[in-house]
Amino acid sequence: MPTRRLIVSAHNGAHARPVAELVRLAQSHGTTVTLRTADGTTVDLSSVLAVMDLGIASGDAVVLETAASDTSEAVLDQLAEVLAPRE
């Protein structure tokens, strides 16, 4: 399974706007995309509430994971850009 490990560097962590973007991207992918926190909690990125409940802050380590497909690397790149934007 393709994965991305990253440290969240978005200024306010995963608040409403970035979470909505994560969910939009995950839902457009067509297969399940999960996010796992450092404490092992795993949620499906298609649920806004599940992601918001994590309270992800800047500096938190997360792992994004999805099934292998032609678009899996691209969607993981897009998701990582939301959580850890390049400046």
XYZ file of N, CA and C in Angstrom:
261
model
N 0.831 -1.189 0.000
C 0.000 0.000 0.000
C 0.872 1.247 0.000
N 0.584 2.180 -0.879
C 1.327 3.437 -0.880
C 1.043 4.243 0.392
N 2.078 4.815 0.960
C 1.927 5.609 2.182
C 2.743 6.887 2.099
N 2.350 7.857 2.899
C 3.124 9.083 3.096
C 3.193 9.331 4.585
N 4.400 9.453 5.097
C 4.611 9.853 6.482
C 5.014 11.317 6.464
N 4.385 12.107 7.315
C 4.717 13.527 7.308
C 4.443 14.163 8.656
N 5.040 15.299 8.839
C 4.795 16.143 10.003
C 3.910 17.287 9.522
N 2.791 17.468 10.179
C 1.856 18.520 9.796
C 2.523 19.869 10.028
N 2.563 20.676 8.976
C 3.167 22.005 9.111
C 2.185 23.104 8.736
N 0.961 22.737 8.384
C -0.057 23.749 8.115
C -0.200 24.613 9.356
N -0.276 25.906 9.160
C -0.234 26.883 10.257
C -1.142 26.533 11.436
N -2.385 26.227 11.185
C -3.322 25.924 12.268
C -3.645 24.441 12.365
N -2.803 23.596 11.820
C -3.078 22.164 11.849
C -4.225 21.826 10.912
N -5.014 20.838 11.294
C -6.127 20.393 10.455
C -7.425 20.970 11.004
N -7.695 22.229 10.665
C -8.951 22.857 11.063
C -9.961 22.675 9.923
N -11.092 23.306 9.991
C -12.216 23.033 9.088
C -11.874 23.107 7.603
N -11.213 24.143 7.157
C -10.949 24.297 5.727
C -10.009 23.202 5.196
N -8.863 22.944 5.836
C -8.008 21.867 5.336
C -8.679 20.494 5.416
N -9.449 20.252 6.458
C -10.128 18.960 6.576
C -11.124 18.787 5.438
N -11.866 19.830 5.107
C -12.802 19.748 3.977
C -12.058 19.424 2.685
N -10.890 20.020 2.501
C -10.089 19.741 1.304
C -9.568 18.305 1.316
N -9.120 17.814 2.471
C -8.668 16.422 2.575
C -9.781 15.460 2.191
N -10.968 15.703 2.724
C -12.113 14.825 2.445
C -12.469 14.889 0.965
N -12.495 16.073 0.387
C -12.800 16.216 -1.048
C -11.820 15.421 -1.891
N -10.535 15.547 -1.601
C -9.515 14.816 -2.353
C -9.647 13.308 -2.157
N -9.865 12.880 -0.924
C -10.000 11.450 -0.640
C -11.214 10.864 -1.355
N -12.325 11.571 -1.330
C -13.530 11.073 -1.981
C -13.379 11.023 -3.496
N -12.609 11.923 -4.057
C -12.413 11.927 -5.513
C -11.501 10.793 -5.967
N -10.766 10.201 -5.032
C -9.811 9.138 -5.366
C -10.496 7.836 -5.751
N -11.624 7.526 -5.158
C -12.353 6.323 -5.538
C -12.081 5.092 -4.700
N -11.000 5.099 -3.933
C -10.742 4.015 -2.982
C -10.472 4.633 -1.618
N -10.529 3.827 -0.596
C -10.366 4.313 0.764
C -8.972 4.895 0.988
N -8.959 6.063 1.612
C -7.713 6.698 2.041
C -7.821 6.854 3.552
N -6.798 6.420 4.268
C -6.822 6.528 5.724
C -5.719 7.454 6.214
N -5.949 7.978 7.409
C -4.972 8.803 8.097
C -4.772 8.187 9.470
N -3.492 7.952 9.824
C -3.145 7.366 11.122
C -2.301 8.363 11.896
N -2.646 8.559 13.162
C -1.893 9.475 14.018
C -0.765 8.725 14.722
N 0.079 9.459 15.405
C 1.211 8.858 16.111
C 0.772 7.890 17.196
N -0.429 8.090 17.766
C -0.905 7.171 18.804
C -1.611 5.942 18.231
N -1.642 5.829 16.898
C -2.216 4.658 16.249
C -3.674 4.772 15.857
N -4.310 5.882 16.177
C -5.701 6.085 15.775
C -5.764 6.222 14.261
N -6.640 5.441 13.627
C -6.784 5.464 12.171
C -8.210 5.834 11.810
N -8.351 6.790 10.880
C -9.672 7.185 10.404
C -9.704 7.174 8.888
N -10.898 6.994 8.356
C -11.149 7.078 6.922
C -11.250 8.563 6.576
N -10.502 8.996 5.583
C -10.495 10.412 5.225
C -11.762 10.868 4.520
N -12.725 9.988 4.328
C -13.982 10.423 3.714
C -14.936 11.003 4.746
N -14.558 11.003 6.029
C -15.420 11.509 7.095
C -14.843 12.778 7.717
N -15.529 13.893 7.476
C -15.097 15.165 8.047
C -15.052 15.074 9.571
N -16.106 14.528 10.160
C -16.170 14.471 11.622
C -15.063 13.613 12.220
N -14.769 12.476 11.591
C -13.721 11.600 12.108
C -12.368 12.310 12.102
N -12.090 13.050 11.031
C -10.810 13.753 10.928
C -10.771 14.923 11.914
N -11.867 15.674 12.019
C -11.907 16.801 12.958
C -11.735 16.327 14.395
N -12.310 15.169 14.731
C -12.198 14.637 16.091
C -10.757 14.334 16.497
N -9.867 14.156 15.525
C -8.475 13.863 15.840
C -7.762 15.078 16.437
N -8.230 16.266 16.115
C -7.585 17.474 16.643
C -6.136 17.597 16.211
N -5.858 17.326 14.963
C -4.479 17.357 14.454
C -3.941 18.783 14.487
N -2.777 18.944 15.102
C -2.145 20.255 15.238
C -0.838 20.293 14.451
N -0.378 21.490 14.195
C 0.919 21.660 13.551
C 1.988 20.982 14.413
N 2.844 20.200 13.781
C 3.888 19.467 14.488
C 3.544 18.008 14.726
N 2.272 17.635 14.549
C 1.862 16.237 14.726
C 2.343 15.380 13.557
N 2.731 14.147 13.856
C 3.130 13.185 12.827
C 1.908 12.375 12.416
N 1.727 12.199 11.100
C 0.623 11.399 10.580
C 1.116 10.525 9.432
N 0.331 9.493 9.146
C 0.606 8.615 8.012
C -0.656 8.548 7.172
N -0.516 8.831 5.882
C -1.603 8.696 4.920
C -1.388 7.400 4.165
N -2.467 6.663 3.905
C -2.331 5.373 3.238
C -3.545 5.108 2.358
N -3.324 4.469 1.219
C -4.396 4.086 0.311
C -3.992 2.840 -0.455
N -4.959 2.238 -1.124
C -4.675 1.064 -1.953
C -3.900 1.489 -3.193
N -3.095 0.601 -3.698
C -2.321 0.884 -4.905
C -3.252 1.040 -6.101
N -3.004 2.088 -6.876
C -3.749 2.330 -8.113
C -2.922 3.278 -8.970
N -3.440 3.575 -10.145
C -2.741 4.496 -11.036
C -2.656 5.913 -10.464
N -3.598 6.253 -9.586
C -3.654 7.613 -9.056
C -3.258 7.718 -7.580
N -2.872 6.614 -6.972
C -2.597 6.640 -5.529
C -1.453 7.583 -5.161
N -0.383 7.571 -5.893
C 0.750 8.456 -5.562
C 0.355 9.920 -5.711
N -0.413 10.238 -6.748
C -0.836 11.623 -6.971
C -1.750 12.110 -5.857
N -2.705 11.277 -5.443
C -3.620 11.711 -4.387
C -2.876 11.857 -3.060
N -1.934 10.984 -2.778
C -1.150 11.120 -1.549
C -0.316 12.401 -1.577
N 0.229 12.731 -2.729
C 0.984 13.985 -2.875
C 0.086 15.189 -2.597
N -1.141 15.164 -3.153
C -2.080 16.275 -2.958
C -2.498 16.389 -1.498
N -2.774 15.259 -0.869
C -3.152 15.271 0.546
C -2.008 15.787 1.416
N -0.801 15.339 1.125
C 0.365 15.787 1.890
C 0.562 17.289 1.738
N 0.282 17.827 0.568
C 0.435 19.265 0.334
C -0.540 20.078 1.190
N -1.716 19.526 1.464
C -2.690 20.216 2.325
C -2.176 20.267 3.763
N -1.628 19.145 4.234
C -1.181 19.065 5.631
C 0.199 19.652 5.870
N 1.050 19.580 4.865
C 2.418 20.071 5.005
C 2.794 20.849 3.750
N 2.176 22.025 3.592
C 2.432 22.809 2.376
C 3.889 23.236 2.253
N 4.373 23.183 1.026
C 5.727 23.696 0.751
C 5.632 25.196 0.624
N 6.551 25.885 1.220
C 6.475 27.353 1.212
C 7.352 27.950 0.182
